[in-house]
mmCIF file of C-alpha atoms in Angstrom:
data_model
loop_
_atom_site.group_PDB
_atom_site.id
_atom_site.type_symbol
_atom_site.label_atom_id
_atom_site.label_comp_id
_atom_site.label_asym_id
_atom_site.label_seq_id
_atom_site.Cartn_x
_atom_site.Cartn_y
_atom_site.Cartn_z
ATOM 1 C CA UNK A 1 -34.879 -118.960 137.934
ATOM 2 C CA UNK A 2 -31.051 -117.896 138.187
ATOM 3 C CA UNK A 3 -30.789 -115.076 135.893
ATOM 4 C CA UNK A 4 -26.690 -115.410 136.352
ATOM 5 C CA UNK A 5 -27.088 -119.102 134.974
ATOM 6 C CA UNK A 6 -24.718 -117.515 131.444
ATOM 7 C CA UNK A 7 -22.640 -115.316 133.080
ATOM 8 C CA UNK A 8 -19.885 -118.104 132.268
ATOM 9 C CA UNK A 9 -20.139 -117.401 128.836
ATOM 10 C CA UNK A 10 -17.637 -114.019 129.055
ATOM 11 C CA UNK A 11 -17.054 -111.669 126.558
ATOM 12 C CA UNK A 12 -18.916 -112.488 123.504
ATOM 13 C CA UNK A 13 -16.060 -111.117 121.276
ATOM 14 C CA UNK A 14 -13.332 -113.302 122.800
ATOM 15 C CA UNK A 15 -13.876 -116.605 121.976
ATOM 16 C CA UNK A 16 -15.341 -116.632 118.732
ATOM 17 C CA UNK A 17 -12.838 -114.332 116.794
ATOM 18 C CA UNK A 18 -10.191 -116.709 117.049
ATOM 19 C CA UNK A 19 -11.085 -119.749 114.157
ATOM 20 C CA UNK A 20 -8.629 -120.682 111.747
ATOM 21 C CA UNK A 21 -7.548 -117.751 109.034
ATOM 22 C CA UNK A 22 -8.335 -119.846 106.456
ATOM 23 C CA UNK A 23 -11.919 -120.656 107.485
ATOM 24 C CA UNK A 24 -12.468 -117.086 107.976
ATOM 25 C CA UNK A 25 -10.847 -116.302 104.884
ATOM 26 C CA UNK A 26 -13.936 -118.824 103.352
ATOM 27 C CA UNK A 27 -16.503 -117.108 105.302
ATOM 28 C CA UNK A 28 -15.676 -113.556 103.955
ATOM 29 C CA UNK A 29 -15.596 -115.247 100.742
ATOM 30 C CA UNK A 30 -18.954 -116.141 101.229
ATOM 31 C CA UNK A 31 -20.424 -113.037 103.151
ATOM 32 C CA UNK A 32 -17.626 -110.521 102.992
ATOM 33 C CA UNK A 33 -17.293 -111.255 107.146
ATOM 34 C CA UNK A 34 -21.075 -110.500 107.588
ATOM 35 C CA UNK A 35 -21.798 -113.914 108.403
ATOM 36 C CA UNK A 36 -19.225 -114.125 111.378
ATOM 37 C CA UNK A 37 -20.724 -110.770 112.641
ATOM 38 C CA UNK A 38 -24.292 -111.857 112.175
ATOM 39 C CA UNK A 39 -22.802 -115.385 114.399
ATOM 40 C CA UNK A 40 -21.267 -113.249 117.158
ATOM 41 C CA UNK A 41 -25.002 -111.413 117.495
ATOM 42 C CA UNK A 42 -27.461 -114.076 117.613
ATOM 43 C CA UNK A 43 -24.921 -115.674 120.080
ATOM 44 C CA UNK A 44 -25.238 -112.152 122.089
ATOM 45 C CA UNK A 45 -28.895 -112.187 121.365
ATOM 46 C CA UNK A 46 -28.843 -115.861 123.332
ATOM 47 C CA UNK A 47 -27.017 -113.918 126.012
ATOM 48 C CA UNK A 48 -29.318 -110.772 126.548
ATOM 49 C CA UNK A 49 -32.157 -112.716 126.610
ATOM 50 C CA UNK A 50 -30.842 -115.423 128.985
ATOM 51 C CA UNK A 51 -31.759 -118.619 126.988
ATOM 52 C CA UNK A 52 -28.947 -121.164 127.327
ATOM 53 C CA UNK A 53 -27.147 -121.466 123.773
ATOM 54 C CA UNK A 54 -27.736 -125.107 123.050
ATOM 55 C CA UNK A 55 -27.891 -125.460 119.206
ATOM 56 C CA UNK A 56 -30.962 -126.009 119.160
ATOM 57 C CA UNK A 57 -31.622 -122.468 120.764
ATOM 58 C CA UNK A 58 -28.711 -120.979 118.575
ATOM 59 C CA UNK A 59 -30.739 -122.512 115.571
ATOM 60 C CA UNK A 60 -34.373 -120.861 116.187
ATOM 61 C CA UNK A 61 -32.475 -117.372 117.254
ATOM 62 C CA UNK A 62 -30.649 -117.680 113.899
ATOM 63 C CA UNK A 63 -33.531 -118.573 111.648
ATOM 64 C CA UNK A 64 -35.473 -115.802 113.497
ATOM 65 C CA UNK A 65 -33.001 -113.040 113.282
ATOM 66 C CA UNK A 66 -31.839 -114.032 109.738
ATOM 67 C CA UNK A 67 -35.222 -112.802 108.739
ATOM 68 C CA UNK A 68 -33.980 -108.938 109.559
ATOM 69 C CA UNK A 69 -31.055 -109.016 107.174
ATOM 70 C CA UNK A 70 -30.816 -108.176 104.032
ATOM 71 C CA UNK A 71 -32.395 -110.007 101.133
ATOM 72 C CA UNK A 72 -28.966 -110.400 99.324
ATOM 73 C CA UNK A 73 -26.975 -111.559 102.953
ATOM 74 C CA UNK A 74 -30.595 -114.342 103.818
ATOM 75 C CA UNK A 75 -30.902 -115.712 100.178
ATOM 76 C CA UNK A 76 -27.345 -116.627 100.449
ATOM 77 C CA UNK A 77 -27.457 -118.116 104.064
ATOM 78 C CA UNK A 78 -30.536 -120.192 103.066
ATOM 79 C CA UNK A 79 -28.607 -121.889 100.190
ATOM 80 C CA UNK A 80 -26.096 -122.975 102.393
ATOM 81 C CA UNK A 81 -28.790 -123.970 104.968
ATOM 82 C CA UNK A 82 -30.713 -125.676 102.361
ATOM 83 C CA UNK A 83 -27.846 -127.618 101.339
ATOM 84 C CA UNK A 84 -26.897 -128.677 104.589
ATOM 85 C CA UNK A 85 -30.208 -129.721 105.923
ATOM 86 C CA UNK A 86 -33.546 -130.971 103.913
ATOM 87 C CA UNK A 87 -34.428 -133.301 106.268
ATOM 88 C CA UNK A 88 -38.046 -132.002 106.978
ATOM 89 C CA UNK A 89 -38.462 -131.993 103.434
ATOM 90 C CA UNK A 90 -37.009 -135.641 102.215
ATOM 91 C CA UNK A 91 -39.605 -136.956 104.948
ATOM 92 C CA UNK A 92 -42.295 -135.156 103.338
ATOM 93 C CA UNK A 93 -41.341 -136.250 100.101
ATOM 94 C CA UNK A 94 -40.653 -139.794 101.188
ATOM 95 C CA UNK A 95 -44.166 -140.172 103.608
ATOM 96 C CA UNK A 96 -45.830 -138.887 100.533
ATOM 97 C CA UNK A 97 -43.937 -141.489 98.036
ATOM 98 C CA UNK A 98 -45.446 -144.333 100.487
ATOM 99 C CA UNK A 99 -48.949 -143.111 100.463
ATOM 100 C CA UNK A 100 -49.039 -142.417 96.740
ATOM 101 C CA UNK A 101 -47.327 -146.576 96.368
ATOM 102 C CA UNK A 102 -49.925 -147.675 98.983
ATOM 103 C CA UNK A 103 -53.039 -145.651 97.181
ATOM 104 C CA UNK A 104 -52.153 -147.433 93.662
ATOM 105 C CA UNK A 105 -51.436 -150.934 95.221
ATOM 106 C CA UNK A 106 -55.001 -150.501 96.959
ATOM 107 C CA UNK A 107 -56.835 -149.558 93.615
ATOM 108 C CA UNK A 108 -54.306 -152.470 91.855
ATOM 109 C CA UNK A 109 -56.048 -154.938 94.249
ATOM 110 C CA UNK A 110 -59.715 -153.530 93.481
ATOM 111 C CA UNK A 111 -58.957 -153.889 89.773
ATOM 112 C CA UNK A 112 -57.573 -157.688 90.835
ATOM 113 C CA UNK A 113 -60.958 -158.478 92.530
ATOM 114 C CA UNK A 114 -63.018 -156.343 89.574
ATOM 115 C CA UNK A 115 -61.272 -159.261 87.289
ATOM 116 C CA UNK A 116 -62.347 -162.244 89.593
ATOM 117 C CA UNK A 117 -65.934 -160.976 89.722
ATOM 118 C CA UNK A 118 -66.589 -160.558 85.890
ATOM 119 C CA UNK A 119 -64.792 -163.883 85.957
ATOM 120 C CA UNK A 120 -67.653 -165.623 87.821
ATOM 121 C CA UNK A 121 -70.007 -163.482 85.690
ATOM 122 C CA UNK A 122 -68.807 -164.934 82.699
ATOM 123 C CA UNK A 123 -68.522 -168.534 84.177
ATOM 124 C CA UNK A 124 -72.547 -168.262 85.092
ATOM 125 C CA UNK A 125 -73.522 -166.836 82.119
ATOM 126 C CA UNK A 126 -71.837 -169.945 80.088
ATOM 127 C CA UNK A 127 -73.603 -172.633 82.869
ATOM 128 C CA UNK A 128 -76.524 -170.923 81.974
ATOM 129 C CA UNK A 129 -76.568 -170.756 78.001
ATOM 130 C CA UNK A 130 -75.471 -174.410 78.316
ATOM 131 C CA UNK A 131 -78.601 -175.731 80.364
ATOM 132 C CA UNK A 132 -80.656 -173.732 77.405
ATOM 133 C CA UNK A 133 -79.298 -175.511 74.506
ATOM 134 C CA UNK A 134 -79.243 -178.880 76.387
ATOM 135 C CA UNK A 135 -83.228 -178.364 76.428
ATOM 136 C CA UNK A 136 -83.719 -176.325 73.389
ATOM 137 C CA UNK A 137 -80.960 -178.369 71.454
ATOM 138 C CA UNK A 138 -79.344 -181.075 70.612
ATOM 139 C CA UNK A 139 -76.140 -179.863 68.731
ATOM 140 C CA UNK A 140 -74.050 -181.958 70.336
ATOM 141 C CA UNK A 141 -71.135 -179.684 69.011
ATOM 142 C CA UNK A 142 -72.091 -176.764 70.573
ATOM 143 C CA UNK A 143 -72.589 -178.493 73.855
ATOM 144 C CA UNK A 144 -69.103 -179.964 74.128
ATOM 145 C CA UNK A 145 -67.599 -176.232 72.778
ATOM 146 C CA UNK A 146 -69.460 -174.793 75.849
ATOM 147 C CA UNK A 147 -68.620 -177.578 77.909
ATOM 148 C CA UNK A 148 -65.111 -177.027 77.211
ATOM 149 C CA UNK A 149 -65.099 -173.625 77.370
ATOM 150 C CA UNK A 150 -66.743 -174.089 81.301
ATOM 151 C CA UNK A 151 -64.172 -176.503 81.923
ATOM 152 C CA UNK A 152 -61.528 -174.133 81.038
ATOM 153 C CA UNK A 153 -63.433 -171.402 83.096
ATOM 154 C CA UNK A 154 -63.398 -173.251 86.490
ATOM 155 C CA UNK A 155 -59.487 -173.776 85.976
ATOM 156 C CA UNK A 156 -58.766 -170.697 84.945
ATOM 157 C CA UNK A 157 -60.875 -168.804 88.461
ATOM 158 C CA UNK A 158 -59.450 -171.766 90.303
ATOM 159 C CA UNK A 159 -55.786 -170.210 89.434
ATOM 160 C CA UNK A 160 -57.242 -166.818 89.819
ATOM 161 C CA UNK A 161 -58.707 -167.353 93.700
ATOM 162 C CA UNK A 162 -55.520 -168.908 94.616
ATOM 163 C CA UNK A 163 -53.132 -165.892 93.613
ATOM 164 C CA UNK A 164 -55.967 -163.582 94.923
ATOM 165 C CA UNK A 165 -55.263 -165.128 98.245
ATOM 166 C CA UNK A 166 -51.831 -164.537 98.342
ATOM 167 C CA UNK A 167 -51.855 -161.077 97.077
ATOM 168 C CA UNK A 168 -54.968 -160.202 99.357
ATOM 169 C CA UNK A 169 -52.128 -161.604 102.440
ATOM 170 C CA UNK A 170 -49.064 -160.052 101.152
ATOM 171 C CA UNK A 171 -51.565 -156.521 100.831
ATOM 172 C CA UNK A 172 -52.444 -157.133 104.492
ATOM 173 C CA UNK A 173 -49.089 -156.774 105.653
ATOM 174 C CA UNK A 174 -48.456 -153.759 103.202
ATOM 175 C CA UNK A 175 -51.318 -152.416 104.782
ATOM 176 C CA UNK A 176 -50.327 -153.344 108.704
ATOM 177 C CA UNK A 177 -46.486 -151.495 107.703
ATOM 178 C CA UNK A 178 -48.727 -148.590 106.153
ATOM 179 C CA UNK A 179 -50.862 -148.102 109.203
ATOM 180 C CA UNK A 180 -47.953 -148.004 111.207
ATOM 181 C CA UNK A 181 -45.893 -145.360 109.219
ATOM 182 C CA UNK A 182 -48.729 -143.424 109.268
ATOM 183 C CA UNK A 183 -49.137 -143.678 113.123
ATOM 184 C CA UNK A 184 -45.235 -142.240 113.444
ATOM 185 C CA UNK A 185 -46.112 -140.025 110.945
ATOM 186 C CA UNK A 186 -45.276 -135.960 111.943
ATOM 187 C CA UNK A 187 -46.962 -134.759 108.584
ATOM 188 C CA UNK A 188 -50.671 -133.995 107.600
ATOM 189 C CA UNK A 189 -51.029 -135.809 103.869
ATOM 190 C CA UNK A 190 -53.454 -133.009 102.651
ATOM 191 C CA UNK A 191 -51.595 -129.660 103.944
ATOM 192 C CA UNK A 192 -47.562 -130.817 103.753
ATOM 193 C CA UNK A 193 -47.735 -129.590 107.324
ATOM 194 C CA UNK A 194 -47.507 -130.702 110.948
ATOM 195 C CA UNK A 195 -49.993 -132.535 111.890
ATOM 196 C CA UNK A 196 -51.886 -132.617 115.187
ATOM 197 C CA UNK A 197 -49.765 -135.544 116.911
ATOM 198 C CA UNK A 198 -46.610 -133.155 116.343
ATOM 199 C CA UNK A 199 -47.756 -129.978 117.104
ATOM 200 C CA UNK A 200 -49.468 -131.552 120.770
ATOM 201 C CA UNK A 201 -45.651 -133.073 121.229
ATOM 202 C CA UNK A 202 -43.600 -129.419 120.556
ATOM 203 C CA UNK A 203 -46.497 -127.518 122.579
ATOM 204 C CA UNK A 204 -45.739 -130.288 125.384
ATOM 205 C CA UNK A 205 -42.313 -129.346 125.077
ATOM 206 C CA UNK A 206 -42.666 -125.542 124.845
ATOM 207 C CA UNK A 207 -44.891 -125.895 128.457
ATOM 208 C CA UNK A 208 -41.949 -127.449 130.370
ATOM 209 C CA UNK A 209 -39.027 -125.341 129.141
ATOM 210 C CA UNK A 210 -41.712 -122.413 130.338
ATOM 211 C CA UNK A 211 -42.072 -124.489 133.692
ATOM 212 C CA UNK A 212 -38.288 -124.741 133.676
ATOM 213 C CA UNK A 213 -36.491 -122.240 132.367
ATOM 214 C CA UNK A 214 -39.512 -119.109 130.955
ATOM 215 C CA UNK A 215 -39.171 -120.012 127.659
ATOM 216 C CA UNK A 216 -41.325 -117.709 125.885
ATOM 217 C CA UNK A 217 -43.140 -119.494 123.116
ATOM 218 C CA UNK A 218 -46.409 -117.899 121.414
ATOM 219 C CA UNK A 219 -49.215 -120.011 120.050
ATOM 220 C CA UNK A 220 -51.512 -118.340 117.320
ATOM 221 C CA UNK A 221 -54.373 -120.270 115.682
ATOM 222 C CA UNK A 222 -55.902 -119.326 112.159
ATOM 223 C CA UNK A 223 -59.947 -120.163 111.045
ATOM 224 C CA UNK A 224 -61.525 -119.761 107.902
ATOM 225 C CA UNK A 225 -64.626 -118.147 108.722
ATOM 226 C CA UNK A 226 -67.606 -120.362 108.412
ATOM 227 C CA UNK A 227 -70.033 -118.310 106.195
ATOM 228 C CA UNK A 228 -66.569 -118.370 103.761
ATOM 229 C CA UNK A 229 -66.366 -121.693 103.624
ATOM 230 C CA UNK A 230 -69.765 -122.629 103.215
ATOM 231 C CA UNK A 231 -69.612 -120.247 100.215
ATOM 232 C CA UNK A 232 -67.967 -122.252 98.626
ATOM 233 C CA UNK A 233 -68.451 -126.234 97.187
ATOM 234 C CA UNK A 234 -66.946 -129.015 99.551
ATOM 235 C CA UNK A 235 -63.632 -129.589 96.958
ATOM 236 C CA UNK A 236 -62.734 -125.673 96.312
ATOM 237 C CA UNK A 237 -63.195 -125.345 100.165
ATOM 238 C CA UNK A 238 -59.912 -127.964 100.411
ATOM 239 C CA UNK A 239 -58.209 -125.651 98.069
ATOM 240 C CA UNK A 240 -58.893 -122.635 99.758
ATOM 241 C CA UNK A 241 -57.393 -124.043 102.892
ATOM 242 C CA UNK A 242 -54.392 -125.278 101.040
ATOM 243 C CA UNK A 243 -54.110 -121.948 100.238
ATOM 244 C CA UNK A 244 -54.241 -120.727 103.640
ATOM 245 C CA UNK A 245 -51.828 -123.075 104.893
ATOM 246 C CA UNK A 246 -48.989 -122.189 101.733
ATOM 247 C CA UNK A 247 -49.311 -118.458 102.872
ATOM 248 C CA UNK A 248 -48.731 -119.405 106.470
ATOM 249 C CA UNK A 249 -45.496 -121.475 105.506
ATOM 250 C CA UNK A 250 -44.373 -118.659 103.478
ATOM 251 C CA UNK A 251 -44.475 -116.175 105.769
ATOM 252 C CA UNK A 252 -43.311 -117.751 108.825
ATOM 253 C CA UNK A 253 -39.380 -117.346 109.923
ATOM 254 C CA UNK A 254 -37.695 -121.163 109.253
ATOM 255 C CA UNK A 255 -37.607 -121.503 112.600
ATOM 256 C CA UNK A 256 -41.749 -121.139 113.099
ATOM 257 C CA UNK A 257 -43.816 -124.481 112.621
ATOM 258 C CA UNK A 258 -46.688 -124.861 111.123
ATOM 259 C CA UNK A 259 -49.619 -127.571 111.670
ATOM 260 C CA UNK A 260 -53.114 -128.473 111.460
ATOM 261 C CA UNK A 261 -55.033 -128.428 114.706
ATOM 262 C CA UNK A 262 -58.696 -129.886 113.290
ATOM 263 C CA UNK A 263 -61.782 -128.519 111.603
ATOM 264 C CA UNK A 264 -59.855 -126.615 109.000
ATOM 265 C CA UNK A 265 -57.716 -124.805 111.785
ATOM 266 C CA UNK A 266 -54.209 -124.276 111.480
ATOM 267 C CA UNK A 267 -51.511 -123.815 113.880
ATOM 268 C CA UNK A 268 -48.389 -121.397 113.813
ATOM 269 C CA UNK A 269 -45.758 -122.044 116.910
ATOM 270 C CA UNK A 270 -43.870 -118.659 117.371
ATOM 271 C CA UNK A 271 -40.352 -120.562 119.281
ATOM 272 C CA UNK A 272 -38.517 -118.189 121.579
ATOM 273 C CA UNK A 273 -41.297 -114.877 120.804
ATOM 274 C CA UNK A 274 -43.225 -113.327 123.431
ATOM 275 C CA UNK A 275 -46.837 -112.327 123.505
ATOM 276 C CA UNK A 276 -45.968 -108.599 122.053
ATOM 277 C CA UNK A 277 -43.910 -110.020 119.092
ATOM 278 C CA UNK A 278 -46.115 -112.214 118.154
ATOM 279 C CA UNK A 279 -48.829 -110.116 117.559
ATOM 280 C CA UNK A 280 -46.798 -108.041 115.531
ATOM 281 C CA UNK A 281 -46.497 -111.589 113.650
ATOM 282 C CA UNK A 282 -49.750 -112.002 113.756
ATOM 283 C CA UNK A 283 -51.197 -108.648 112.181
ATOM 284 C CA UNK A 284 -48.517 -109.245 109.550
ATOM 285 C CA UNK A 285 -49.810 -113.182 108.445
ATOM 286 C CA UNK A 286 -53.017 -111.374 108.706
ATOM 287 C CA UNK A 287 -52.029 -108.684 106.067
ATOM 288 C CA UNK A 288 -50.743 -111.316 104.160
ATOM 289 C CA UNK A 289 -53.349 -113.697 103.786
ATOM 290 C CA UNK A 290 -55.913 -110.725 103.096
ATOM 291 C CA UNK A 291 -53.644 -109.123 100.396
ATOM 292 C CA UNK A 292 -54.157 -112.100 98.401
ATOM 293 C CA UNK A 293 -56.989 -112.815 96.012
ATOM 294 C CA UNK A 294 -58.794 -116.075 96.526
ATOM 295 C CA UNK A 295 -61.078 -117.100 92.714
ATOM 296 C CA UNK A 296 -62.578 -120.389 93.481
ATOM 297 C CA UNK A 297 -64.827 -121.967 90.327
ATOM 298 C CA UNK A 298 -63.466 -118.397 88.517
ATOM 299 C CA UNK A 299 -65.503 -116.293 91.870
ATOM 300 C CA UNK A 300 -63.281 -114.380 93.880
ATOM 301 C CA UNK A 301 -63.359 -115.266 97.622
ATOM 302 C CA UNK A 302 -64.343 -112.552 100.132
ATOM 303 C CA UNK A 303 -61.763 -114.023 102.743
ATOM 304 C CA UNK A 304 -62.587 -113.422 106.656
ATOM 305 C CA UNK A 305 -60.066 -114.781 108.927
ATOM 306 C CA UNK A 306 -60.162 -115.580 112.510
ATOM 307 C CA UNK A 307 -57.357 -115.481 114.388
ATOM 308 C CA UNK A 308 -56.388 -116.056 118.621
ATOM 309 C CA UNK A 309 -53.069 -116.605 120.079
ATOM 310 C CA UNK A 310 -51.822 -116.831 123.456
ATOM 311 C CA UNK A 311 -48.187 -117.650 124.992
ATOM 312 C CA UNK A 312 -47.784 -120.984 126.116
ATOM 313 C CA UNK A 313 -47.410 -121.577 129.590
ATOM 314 C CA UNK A 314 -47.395 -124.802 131.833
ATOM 315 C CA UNK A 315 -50.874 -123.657 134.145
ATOM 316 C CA UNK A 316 -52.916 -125.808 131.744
ATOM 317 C CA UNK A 317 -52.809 -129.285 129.976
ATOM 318 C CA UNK A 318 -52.488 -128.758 125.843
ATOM 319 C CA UNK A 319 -55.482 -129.951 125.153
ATOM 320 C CA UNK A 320 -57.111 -127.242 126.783
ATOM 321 C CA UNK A 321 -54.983 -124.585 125.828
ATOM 322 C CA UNK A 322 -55.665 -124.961 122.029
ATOM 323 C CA UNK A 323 -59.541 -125.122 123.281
ATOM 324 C CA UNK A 324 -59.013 -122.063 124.940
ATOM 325 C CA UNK A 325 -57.636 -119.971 122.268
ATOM 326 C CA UNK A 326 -59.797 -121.883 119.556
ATOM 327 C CA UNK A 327 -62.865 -120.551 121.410
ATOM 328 C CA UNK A 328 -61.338 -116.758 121.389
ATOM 329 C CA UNK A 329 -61.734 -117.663 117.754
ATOM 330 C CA UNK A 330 -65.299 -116.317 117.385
ATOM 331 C CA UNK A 331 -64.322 -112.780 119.296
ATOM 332 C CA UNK A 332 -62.034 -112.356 115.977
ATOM 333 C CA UNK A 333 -62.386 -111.561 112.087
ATOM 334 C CA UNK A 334 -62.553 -109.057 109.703
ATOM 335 C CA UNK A 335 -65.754 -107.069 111.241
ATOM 336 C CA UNK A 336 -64.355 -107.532 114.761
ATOM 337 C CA UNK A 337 -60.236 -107.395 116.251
ATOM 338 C CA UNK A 338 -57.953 -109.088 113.543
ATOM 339 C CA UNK A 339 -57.105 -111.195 116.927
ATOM 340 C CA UNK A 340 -58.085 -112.265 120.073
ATOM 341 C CA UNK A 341 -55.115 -112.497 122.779
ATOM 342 C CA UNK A 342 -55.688 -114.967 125.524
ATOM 343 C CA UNK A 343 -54.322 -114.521 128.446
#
């Protein structure tokens, strides 16, 4: 690779100092200045570290480095950030909208077919009760109240039947749209994370701009222990890992995704960190997650997690990096290293 490929770029000072006065004037009304400064040295950052500045380079370096400031200087810069882009978070909102609309329509059509079955319940029950009093009886009163009331019966499910057709088709193609949002779907419905599908795509990604241009991206993959989980009853065990997963978004920098991988194993992509930063990330996510109490059923949770991470590179497929560094899993945990590294 051409290590000379930004030398174009120039002096970082020159070209950036020159913006209007009055948009600077906003931005040291914002920051007092500090966010032009903080601009000028992710853009150097870029520079030093020889990763083309395409925004969507500038945007992980700023997300990452934003993380170093101080409180005061990031809550501020998030705001704005926040307020510019929620995009991850109206699709989240929005996939989870559809699934919640398609969940009640489902039991709505259950309840529909509930009705026509205590319908044909009721409509046996009177054929019966009428062939008794024909034998036992002969109120001819009753029998034409009951024949009647059949009568009325067999329009009444006829109606019924024919509008449960038509809803059961019209729920087929809610069903066929639902199954196909869910299939472009990048979120996991139980976590509010990645889900597998995504976090295969980025990792794709992440091995070619290796191939291409040594991108250094770090993988790090976080377990449960078994004997924990087992510990606990099949439902708390869901909320333990929701848990786990809430901690992980917390403490990643914006920039940092999250996702399930399977089996209750989750996922952190470190963009743009090398193997030595990230497992300075990874001790920390460790500390983290073990400096929080876990009561499940009012029992505390003796937590044990397992954790491997390796940088992604383009020697192997995806597939079998993530089975790679989900097998360093079991060298990992709170008796043995806080992490594997696989190299």
């Amino acid at each position: 690779m051409n290590n000379d490929f930004l030398s174009d770029f120039g002096d970082m000072s020159s070209g950036l100092g020159d913006s209007d006065s009055k948009d600077n004037q906003k931005l040291q009304k914002i920051s007092g200045g500090e966010l032009e400064k903080f601009a000028k040295s992710v853009l150097g950052e870029l520079v030093n570290d020889n990763v083309p500045p395409i925004p969507e380079n500038y945007k992980i370096y700023f997300e990452k480095h934003l993380d170093d400031k101080t409180m005061t200087f990031k809550k501020r810069i998030l705001e704005m950030m926040e307020f510019e882009n929620t995009q991850d978070n109206k699709q989240i909102f929005i996939e989870n909208k559809v699934k919640k609309s398609f969940n009640s329509l489902n039991h709505l059509l259950q309840d529909i077919a509930m009705v026509y079955k205590n319908t044909e319940v009721i409509r046996e029950v009177l054929e019966k009760k009428a062939a008794e009093l024909s034998i036992n009886s002969g109120n001819l009163n009753m029998l034409n109240v009951i024949e009647s009331l059949q009568n009325d019966m067999k329009r009444y499910t006829s109606l019924l039947e024919k509008y449960s057709m038509h809803i059961k088709e019209n729920f087929e193609y809610v069903n066929h749209t639902y199954k196909s949002i869910e299939e472009q779907s990048d979120f996991d419905p139980v976590y509010s994370i990645y889900n597998f599908k995504f976090l295969s795509k980025i990792l794709t990604r992440c091995a070619e701009g290796y191939a291409k241009y040594n991108y250094q991206n770090s993988l790090l993959l976080f377990r449960v222990k078994k004997s924990v989980l087992d510990s606990v009853s099949p439902k708390d065990q869901v909320i333990l890992l929701k848990n786990i997963s809430k901690i992980l978004q917390k403490n990643v920098v914006k920039g940092d995704i999250v996702a399930c991988y399977k089996d209750g194993i989750f996922a952190v992509l470190l963009q743009h960190t090398n193997i030595q930063k990230a497992q300075s990330v990874a001790q920390t996510l460790i500390d983290n997650i073990y400096n929080t109490n876990f009561f499940m059923s009012s029992n505390e949770v003796n937590i044990d997690i397992q954790v491997a991470l390796t940088l992604v590179k383009d020697d192997t497929s995806v597939d079998k990096t993530l089975e790679k560094v989900a097998k360093a899993l079991d060298s990992s945990g709170k008796d043995k290293d806080p992490f594997s590294v696989v190299e």
